[in-house]
Amino acid sequence: MAFFLASSPHSHNRRSTKDIMMTVILCTLPGIAALCYFFGWGVLLQVLIASITAMVAEAAIVAMRRRPVKRYLQDNSALLTGILIGIAIPPFAPWWIAVIGSLFAIVIAKHLYGGLGQNPFNPAMVAYVVLLISFPVQMTTWLPPSSLLAQPLSFMDGLSTVFTGLSVDGFSVNQLRQAVDGTTMATPLDTVKTALLAGKTVTEAVQEPVFGTFAGLGWGWVNLAFLAGGIVLLKLKVIQWQIPVAMLATLLVFSVVGFAISPDTVASPLLHLFSGATMLGAFFIATDPVSASTTTKGRLVFGAMIGMLVYLIRTFGGFPDGVAFSVLIANMCVPLIDYYTKPTTYGYSKESK
């Protein structure tokens, strides 16, 4: 029997990388369905464009490296990266946004470092941050939930807007963003951030129509859907509990303390936990087995760091969400975290050299 050596990620079960990646993909489906329900067909279009681009880029790079293309494509890692990028992109962003993001994730953030198992940063989050910094207008044009739109959107409207910039009736993305009362809508977290910069209080900000539920119309259900998928991943032992629990617990503690001290200038704990990319980040992004911490204690530190950074960026930073930046900063600290949290070798004390 041959003994094979392979690079990380290593999984302590009998599932193959292909099966693990496919399980994660399947667990994103409830969140994708919720996004499509509240924000239209553009979500599915972005996921398809990003996924196809990621697979093509993976095949091209693997072929250039003279590796077996079919085997690498079948591990589903490129497909998962494309899906995560598609989820993160605004539904009616231009098609080339998803293409650029997927190409950057696969070619630069993944294969430049040697491919799966050797990338120090989460490829999807690297691509998202590059897109956000390079194309801030296109990356912040989230439409309000479909129930608030002044102009209902069909599948053909989504298709036309993504590929031409105009709906079938000739409306631009900015015109489509107008709600039934004629105001231009933004995401709940962005609404709070904008209101605070304008000198308003959080109480005044949450009076906007986009706050129709406990964490923003649509966004609360989207986060609950990703939470459900994350619980399935935990139940199947595809991911470890330490990172998501530490991240969410830390975010909860910071938001509770901040809201208790200054409720007029700090968003509520429910808004922090169930709006934006919180649950997607906790269960599907931060738990990446390649770029996350690998020790038990390290995962707790890693998750807590992300939760703290998410709160600080949302509260004091210039970006309304901050999950992507927090994950990448924590990725930088993984070698140090693992070094100081690695378990003691059997038969040696901590003082042993």
Coordinates of C-alpha atoms in Angstrom, one line a residue:
M1 CA 0.0 0.0 0.0
A2 CA 1.4 3.4 -1.0
F3 CA 1.7 6.2 1.5
F4 CA 0.9 9.6 0.1
L5 CA 2.0 12.9 1.5
A6 CA -0.1 15.9 0.8
S7 CA -0.3 19.6 1.8
S8 CA -3.0 21.0 4.0
P9 CA -6.0 21.3 4.4
H10 CA -6.0 18.0 6.3
S11 CA -9.4 16.7 7.6
H12 CA -9.6 14.2 10.4
N13 CA -12.3 12.1 8.8
R14 CA -12.9 9.8 5.9
R15 CA -14.4 12.5 3.6
S16 CA -12.3 13.6 0.7
T17 CA -11.7 17.3 -0.1
K18 CA -14.2 17.0 -2.9
D19 CA -16.9 15.8 -0.6
I20 CA -16.1 18.5 2.1
M21 CA -16.2 21.3 -0.5
M22 CA -19.5 20.0 -2.0
T23 CA -21.0 19.8 1.5
V24 CA -20.1 23.4 2.2
I25 CA -21.5 24.4 -1.2
L26 CA -24.8 22.7 -0.5
C27 CA -25.0 24.4 2.9
T28 CA -24.8 27.8 1.2
L29 CA -27.9 27.1 -0.8
P30 CA -30.4 28.3 1.9
G31 CA -28.6 31.6 2.1
I32 CA -28.4 32.0 -1.7
A33 CA -32.2 31.2 -1.9
A34 CA -32.9 33.8 0.7
L35 CA -30.8 36.4 -1.1
C36 CA -32.6 35.6 -4.4
Y37 CA -36.0 35.9 -2.7
F38 CA -35.3 39.3 -1.2
F39 CA -32.9 40.9 -3.7
G40 CA -33.8 39.3 -7.0
W41 CA -32.4 37.1 -9.7
G42 CA -29.2 39.2 -9.9
V43 CA -27.8 37.1 -7.0
L44 CA -28.0 33.9 -9.0
L45 CA -26.5 35.6 -12.0
Q46 CA -23.5 36.8 -10.0
V47 CA -23.0 33.4 -8.5
L48 CA -23.1 31.7 -11.9
I49 CA -20.7 34.2 -13.5
A50 CA -18.2 34.1 -10.7
S51 CA -18.4 30.3 -10.5
I52 CA -17.9 29.7 -14.2
T53 CA -15.0 32.2 -14.3
A54 CA -13.4 30.6 -11.3
M55 CA -13.6 27.1 -12.8
V56 CA -12.2 28.3 -16.2
A57 CA -9.3 30.2 -14.4
E58 CA -8.6 27.1 -12.3
A59 CA -8.5 24.9 -15.4
A60 CA -6.2 27.3 -17.3
I61 CA -3.7 27.8 -14.4
V62 CA -3.6 24.0 -13.7
A63 CA -3.0 23.3 -17.3
M64 CA -0.2 25.8 -17.4
R65 CA 1.4 24.1 -14.4
R66 CA 1.1 20.8 -16.2
R67 CA -1.1 19.2 -13.6
P68 CA -4.2 17.0 -14.2
V69 CA -6.9 19.5 -14.9
K70 CA -9.9 17.1 -14.3
R71 CA -8.6 16.1 -10.8
Y72 CA -8.1 19.7 -9.7
L73 CA -11.5 20.8 -10.9
Q74 CA -13.2 17.9 -9.2
D75 CA -12.0 19.0 -5.7
N76 CA -14.7 21.7 -5.9
S77 CA -12.5 24.3 -4.2
A78 CA -12.6 26.7 -7.2
L79 CA -16.3 26.3 -7.5
L80 CA -16.8 27.2 -3.8
T81 CA -14.5 30.2 -4.2
G82 CA -16.6 31.4 -7.1
I83 CA -19.9 30.9 -5.2
L84 CA -18.6 32.9 -2.2
I85 CA -17.5 35.8 -4.4
G86 CA -20.9 35.8 -6.2
I87 CA -22.7 35.9 -2.9
A88 CA -20.6 38.9 -1.8
I89 CA -21.1 41.0 -4.9
P90 CA -24.2 43.3 -5.2
P91 CA -26.8 41.5 -7.3
F92 CA -26.9 44.1 -10.1
A93 CA -23.2 44.9 -10.3
P94 CA -21.8 44.8 -13.8
W95 CA -20.8 41.3 -15.0
W96 CA -17.1 42.1 -15.2
I97 CA -17.0 42.7 -11.5
A98 CA -17.6 39.0 -10.8
V99 CA -15.1 38.1 -13.6
I100 CA -12.3 40.3 -12.2
G101 CA -12.9 39.1 -8.7
S102 CA -12.9 35.4 -9.6
L103 CA -9.8 35.8 -11.7
F104 CA -7.9 37.6 -8.9
A105 CA -9.0 35.0 -6.3
I106 CA -7.9 32.0 -8.3
V107 CA -4.8 33.3 -10.2
I108 CA -3.3 35.7 -7.6
A109 CA -4.7 34.8 -4.1
K110 CA -4.6 31.0 -4.7
H111 CA -2.2 29.8 -7.3
L112 CA 0.4 32.5 -6.9
Y113 CA 1.1 30.9 -3.5
G114 CA 1.1 27.3 -4.9
G115 CA -2.6 26.4 -5.0
L116 CA -5.0 24.8 -2.6
G117 CA -3.5 24.3 0.8
Q118 CA -0.7 26.9 0.5
N119 CA -2.6 30.2 0.3
P120 CA -2.2 32.2 3.5
F121 CA -5.3 34.4 2.8
N122 CA -8.9 33.5 2.0
P123 CA -9.0 33.9 -1.8
A124 CA -12.7 35.0 -1.9
M125 CA -12.1 37.7 0.7
V126 CA -8.9 38.9 -1.0
A127 CA -10.9 39.3 -4.2
Y128 CA -13.7 41.1 -2.4
V129 CA -11.4 43.6 -0.8
V130 CA -9.6 44.2 -4.1
L131 CA -13.0 44.8 -5.8
L132 CA -14.2 47.0 -2.9
I133 CA -11.2 49.3 -3.0
S134 CA -10.9 49.4 -6.8
F135 CA -14.6 49.7 -7.7
P136 CA -16.3 51.2 -4.7
V137 CA -19.3 52.5 -6.6
Q138 CA -20.2 49.2 -8.2
M139 CA -19.5 47.3 -5.0
T140 CA -21.9 49.4 -2.9
T141 CA -24.9 49.4 -5.2
W142 CA -27.0 47.0 -3.2
L143 CA -30.7 47.3 -4.1
P144 CA -33.3 47.4 -1.3
P145 CA -35.5 44.3 -0.8
S146 CA -37.9 43.6 -3.7
S147 CA -40.9 44.6 -1.6
L148 CA -39.6 48.2 -1.3
L149 CA -38.7 48.7 -5.0
A150 CA -40.7 51.3 -7.0
Q151 CA -40.0 49.2 -10.1
P152 CA -40.5 45.4 -9.8
L153 CA -37.7 43.4 -11.5
S154 CA -38.1 40.3 -13.5
F155 CA -35.4 37.8 -14.5
M156 CA -34.9 39.6 -17.8
D157 CA -34.5 42.9 -16.0
G158 CA -31.8 41.3 -13.9
L159 CA -30.1 39.8 -16.9
S160 CA -30.2 43.0 -18.8
T161 CA -29.0 45.1 -15.9
V162 CA -26.0 42.9 -15.1
F163 CA -24.8 42.8 -18.8
T164 CA -25.8 46.2 -20.1
G165 CA -26.3 48.4 -17.0
L166 CA -29.9 49.1 -17.9
S167 CA -33.1 47.1 -17.2
V168 CA -35.5 46.1 -20.0
D169 CA -37.4 49.3 -19.6
G170 CA -34.2 51.4 -19.6
F171 CA -33.7 52.1 -15.9
S172 CA -30.2 52.4 -14.5
V173 CA -29.0 50.7 -11.3
N174 CA -29.3 54.0 -9.4
Q175 CA -32.9 54.5 -10.6
L176 CA -33.7 50.9 -9.7
R177 CA -32.4 51.5 -6.1
Q178 CA -35.3 54.0 -5.5
A179 CA -37.9 52.7 -3.1
V180 CA -41.7 53.3 -3.5
D181 CA -41.4 56.6 -1.7
G182 CA -38.8 57.9 -4.2
T183 CA -35.8 57.7 -1.8
T184 CA -32.6 55.8 -2.7
M185 CA -32.2 52.8 -0.3
A186 CA -29.0 51.3 1.1
T187 CA -28.2 48.2 3.2
P188 CA -29.1 48.5 7.0
L189 CA -25.5 48.7 8.1
D190 CA -24.8 51.4 5.5
T191 CA -27.9 53.3 6.5
V192 CA -26.8 53.4 10.1
K193 CA -23.3 54.5 9.1
T194 CA -24.6 57.2 6.9
A195 CA -27.1 58.4 9.5
L196 CA -24.4 58.7 12.2
L197 CA -22.1 60.6 9.9
A198 CA -25.0 63.0 9.2
G199 CA -25.4 63.6 12.9
K200 CA -28.4 61.5 13.5
T201 CA -28.9 58.8 16.2
V202 CA -29.2 55.1 15.7
T203 CA -32.9 55.4 16.8
E204 CA -33.5 57.8 14.0
A205 CA -31.6 55.6 11.5
V206 CA -33.7 52.5 12.2
Q207 CA -36.9 54.4 11.3
E208 CA -36.0 54.0 7.6
P209 CA -38.2 51.5 5.6
V210 CA -35.2 49.2 5.1
F211 CA -35.4 48.3 8.8
G212 CA -38.6 46.3 8.5
T213 CA -37.5 43.5 10.8
F214 CA -35.2 43.0 13.8
A215 CA -32.0 43.3 11.7
G216 CA -33.2 45.0 8.5
L217 CA -35.8 43.9 6.0
G218 CA -34.5 40.7 4.3
W219 CA -31.1 40.7 5.9
G220 CA -32.2 39.1 9.1
W221 CA -33.7 36.2 7.2
V222 CA -30.6 35.9 5.0
N223 CA -28.4 35.6 8.1
L224 CA -30.7 33.1 9.6
A225 CA -30.5 31.0 6.4
F226 CA -26.7 31.1 6.5
L227 CA -26.8 30.3 10.3
A228 CA -28.9 27.2 9.4
G229 CA -26.4 26.1 6.8
G230 CA -23.6 26.7 9.3
I231 CA -25.3 24.5 12.0
V232 CA -25.5 21.7 9.4
L233 CA -21.8 22.0 8.8
L234 CA -21.2 21.8 12.6
K235 CA -23.5 18.8 12.9
L236 CA -21.7 17.0 10.1
K237 CA -18.3 18.0 11.7
V238 CA -17.2 19.6 8.4
I239 CA -16.1 22.7 10.4
Q240 CA -15.0 23.1 14.1
W241 CA -17.2 25.0 16.5
Q242 CA -14.4 27.2 18.0
I243 CA -14.1 29.8 15.2
P244 CA -17.8 30.7 14.6
V245 CA -18.7 30.5 18.3
A246 CA -15.7 32.7 19.3
M247 CA -16.4 35.2 16.6
L248 CA -20.1 35.6 17.3
A249 CA -19.6 35.6 21.1
T250 CA -17.0 38.3 20.9
L251 CA -19.1 40.4 18.5
L252 CA -22.0 40.0 20.8
V253 CA -20.1 41.0 23.9
F254 CA -18.6 44.1 22.2
S255 CA -21.9 45.2 20.8
V256 CA -23.8 44.7 24.0
V257 CA -21.2 46.8 25.9
G258 CA -21.0 49.4 23.2
F259 CA -24.8 49.7 23.0
A260 CA -25.2 49.9 26.7
I261 CA -22.7 52.7 26.9
S262 CA -23.9 54.7 23.9
P263 CA -27.2 53.5 22.4
D264 CA -27.4 56.6 20.2
T265 CA -24.2 56.1 18.4
V266 CA -23.7 52.3 18.4
A267 CA -25.9 49.7 16.5
S268 CA -27.8 47.1 18.5
P269 CA -26.4 43.6 19.1
L270 CA -29.2 42.1 16.9
L271 CA -28.2 44.3 14.0
H272 CA -24.5 43.3 14.4
L273 CA -25.3 39.6 14.6
F274 CA -28.0 39.3 11.9
S275 CA -27.2 41.9 9.3
G276 CA -24.5 42.2 6.6
A277 CA -22.2 39.2 6.2
T278 CA -22.0 38.2 9.9
M279 CA -23.3 34.6 9.6
L280 CA -21.7 34.0 6.2
G281 CA -18.4 35.2 7.6
A282 CA -18.7 33.1 10.8
F283 CA -19.5 29.8 9.2
F284 CA -18.3 29.9 5.6
I285 CA -15.4 32.4 5.4
A286 CA -13.6 32.4 8.7
T287 CA -13.6 28.6 9.0
D288 CA -11.5 28.1 5.8
P289 CA -9.2 25.2 6.8
V290 CA -6.3 26.6 4.9
S291 CA -6.1 30.2 6.0
A292 CA -7.5 29.8 9.5
S293 CA -5.7 28.8 12.7
T294 CA -5.1 25.1 13.1
T295 CA -4.8 24.6 16.8
T296 CA -7.8 24.3 19.2
K297 CA -6.9 27.3 21.3
G298 CA -5.7 29.2 18.2
R299 CA -9.1 28.8 16.6
L300 CA -10.7 30.5 19.7
V301 CA -8.2 33.4 19.5
F302 CA -8.6 33.6 15.7
G303 CA -12.4 33.7 15.9
A304 CA -12.4 36.2 18.8
M305 CA -10.0 38.5 16.8
I306 CA -12.3 38.5 13.8
G307 CA -15.4 39.3 16.0
M308 CA -13.6 42.2 17.7
L309 CA -12.3 43.6 14.4
V310 CA -15.7 43.4 12.8
Y311 CA -17.2 45.4 15.6
L312 CA -14.4 48.0 15.6
I313 CA -14.5 48.5 11.8
R314 CA -18.3 48.8 11.8
T315 CA -18.3 51.2 14.7
F316 CA -15.2 53.3 14.1
G317 CA -14.1 52.5 10.6
G318 CA -15.0 53.8 7.2
F319 CA -16.7 50.6 6.0
P320 CA -20.2 49.6 7.1
D321 CA -19.5 45.9 7.3
G322 CA -15.8 44.9 7.8
V323 CA -16.0 41.0 7.7
A324 CA -13.6 40.7 4.8
F325 CA -11.0 43.1 6.3
S326 CA -11.3 41.4 9.6
V327 CA -10.7 37.9 8.2
L328 CA -7.7 39.0 6.2
I329 CA -6.1 40.7 9.2
A330 CA -6.6 37.6 11.3
N331 CA -5.1 35.5 8.4
M332 CA -2.0 37.6 8.8
C333 CA -1.8 36.7 12.4
V334 CA -2.3 32.9 12.0
P335 CA 1.4 31.9 12.1
L336 CA 1.9 33.8 15.3
I337 CA -1.4 32.5 16.8
D338 CA -0.4 28.9 16.0
Y339 CA 3.1 29.3 17.3
Y340 CA 1.9 30.4 20.8
T341 CA -1.1 28.0 21.0
K342 CA 0.5 24.8 19.7
P343 CA 0.0 21.9 22.1
T344 CA 3.0 20.6 24.0
T345 CA 4.6 17.5 22.4
Y346 CA 4.0 14.3 24.4
G347 CA 6.8 13.7 26.8
Y348 CA 8.0 17.3 26.8
S349 CA 7.2 20.1 29.2
K350 CA 6.7 23.7 28.0
E351 CA 10.0 24.6 29.5
S352 CA 11.8 21.9 27.4
K353 CA 13.9 23.1 24.6

